[in-house]
Amino acid sequence: MNTENLSKRQDLILSFIEEKGVVAIGQIIEYIEKELGKVTRITISRDLEKLLEFNLIERQGKAGRAVTYQISSQYSTVKKIDVDKYFSIDTDHRKVQEKFNFDIFGQLDGIFTEVEKNKLSELNEIYRKKIKDISPDGLKKEIERLNIDFSWKSSKIEGNTYDLLETEQLIKNHEQAPGHTQEEATMILNHKATLEYIRDNKDAFREITVKKIEDIHAFLTKDMGVTKNLRKTLVRITGTKYTPLDNEFQIREALEKTCQKVNETENTFEKAVILMLLIAYIQPFVDGNKRTSRLSGNAILQSFDSCPLSYRSMDEVEYKKAVLLFYEQNNVSYFKELFLKQFEFAVENYFG
């Protein structure tokens, strides 16, 4: 399901339906003929069938003039958004969903197109061949290298000021860099410990539970003064008007629904993206939510013998924009784009 795979005519039809709300096929034909010239009813019918197949629109009514078309609830989830234009609008002036959307769990089906799934599968076969061909010592070194890169970048996204070389020295030799806080060193070492825990228990993450998410969070926030359990208080997120759930029971329910959604989803890459986005969206913990989401995503990937991400080439600001877009619009398009790039980067740059 992706608007980039549509023809110009289909894209115009979609935009027209989005603008008008509810339309009949006669209105669509009239509009398209005005924009592109003469077109047959059967051609427009085929276009509408494709849009229905992609779950971008919904059909109401049974036959004839009673049939109308409208935008589906899933369209807003996947439609391409001009990221620069969106964030050029000040935070307080953006039109956003300020509260948690309880319908979100039904809007995350088919977030990757067949073309994208095939691309990811092809890349993953390259990764699996690399793993098969690499020596045990080589594999150990590459895992360590990826873990260092991930620990550095994931921590940097959270404001950690260690550079990559300092992170390598800390992880390999337990030497803390001067001019940095103990908390920064702890954050990085906790990433290392969590990555090792996930790798040692990778098969366990084929099925996701609230307890497993809590365990990842506990490893990540050890000795950092962060409450281990699901939060009972309100949290605010910098740079957005979106406010997560503030009720412990609703938070647990949302997390349970997240696990159910992930476990029901067949495609490994969709599982990982859905889990990452929903953990970040729910904000189940007082702190460490996005770290937990990134590690949980890698846990899913590794459990199904897929290449984990390092995020090494990820721009921190763009990552935050992608997450904010999901908070405010429940839109996955930019996050998905970054995920695809990072997966390709990981396959190309690690394991031989």
XYZ file of N, CA and C in Angstrom, residues 214-215 217-219 221-222 225-231 284-287:
54
model
N 9.204 -4.893 28.720
C 9.646 -4.378 30.022
C 11.063 -4.844 30.336
N 11.402 -6.067 29.964
C 12.752 -6.583 30.210
C 13.793 -5.790 29.419
N 13.507 -2.727 28.404
C 13.572 -1.413 29.046
C 14.400 -1.472 30.324
N 14.237 -2.528 31.110
C 14.978 -2.664 32.369
C 16.481 -2.754 32.117
N 16.887 -3.509 31.101
C 18.304 -3.596 30.752
C 18.837 -2.234 30.308
N 17.838 0.791 31.046
C 17.805 1.892 32.025
C 18.411 1.505 33.375
N 19.095 0.382 33.423
C 19.707 -0.071 34.678
C 20.662 0.994 35.233
N 18.398 5.502 37.413
C 17.376 6.180 38.206
C 16.024 6.264 37.528
N 15.745 5.313 36.630
C 14.477 5.312 35.893
C 13.563 4.230 36.451
N 12.317 4.574 36.710
C 11.333 3.609 37.192
C 11.170 2.491 36.173
N 11.185 1.258 36.660
C 11.156 0.106 35.752
C 9.757 -0.226 35.239
N 8.740 0.031 36.026
C 7.390 -0.387 35.650
C 6.747 0.591 34.667
N 5.579 0.200 34.153
C 4.818 1.101 33.296
C 4.488 2.358 34.080
N 4.536 3.491 33.407
C 4.368 4.759 34.116
C 2.926 4.965 34.596
N 5.251 4.026 27.073
C 4.808 3.287 28.260
C 5.635 3.531 29.520
N 6.838 4.069 29.365
C 7.728 4.256 30.510
C 7.992 5.741 30.767
N 8.473 6.031 31.942
C 8.790 7.413 32.304
C 9.911 7.946 31.420
N 10.871 7.092 31.091
C 12.002 7.486 30.246
C 12.499 6.248 29.500
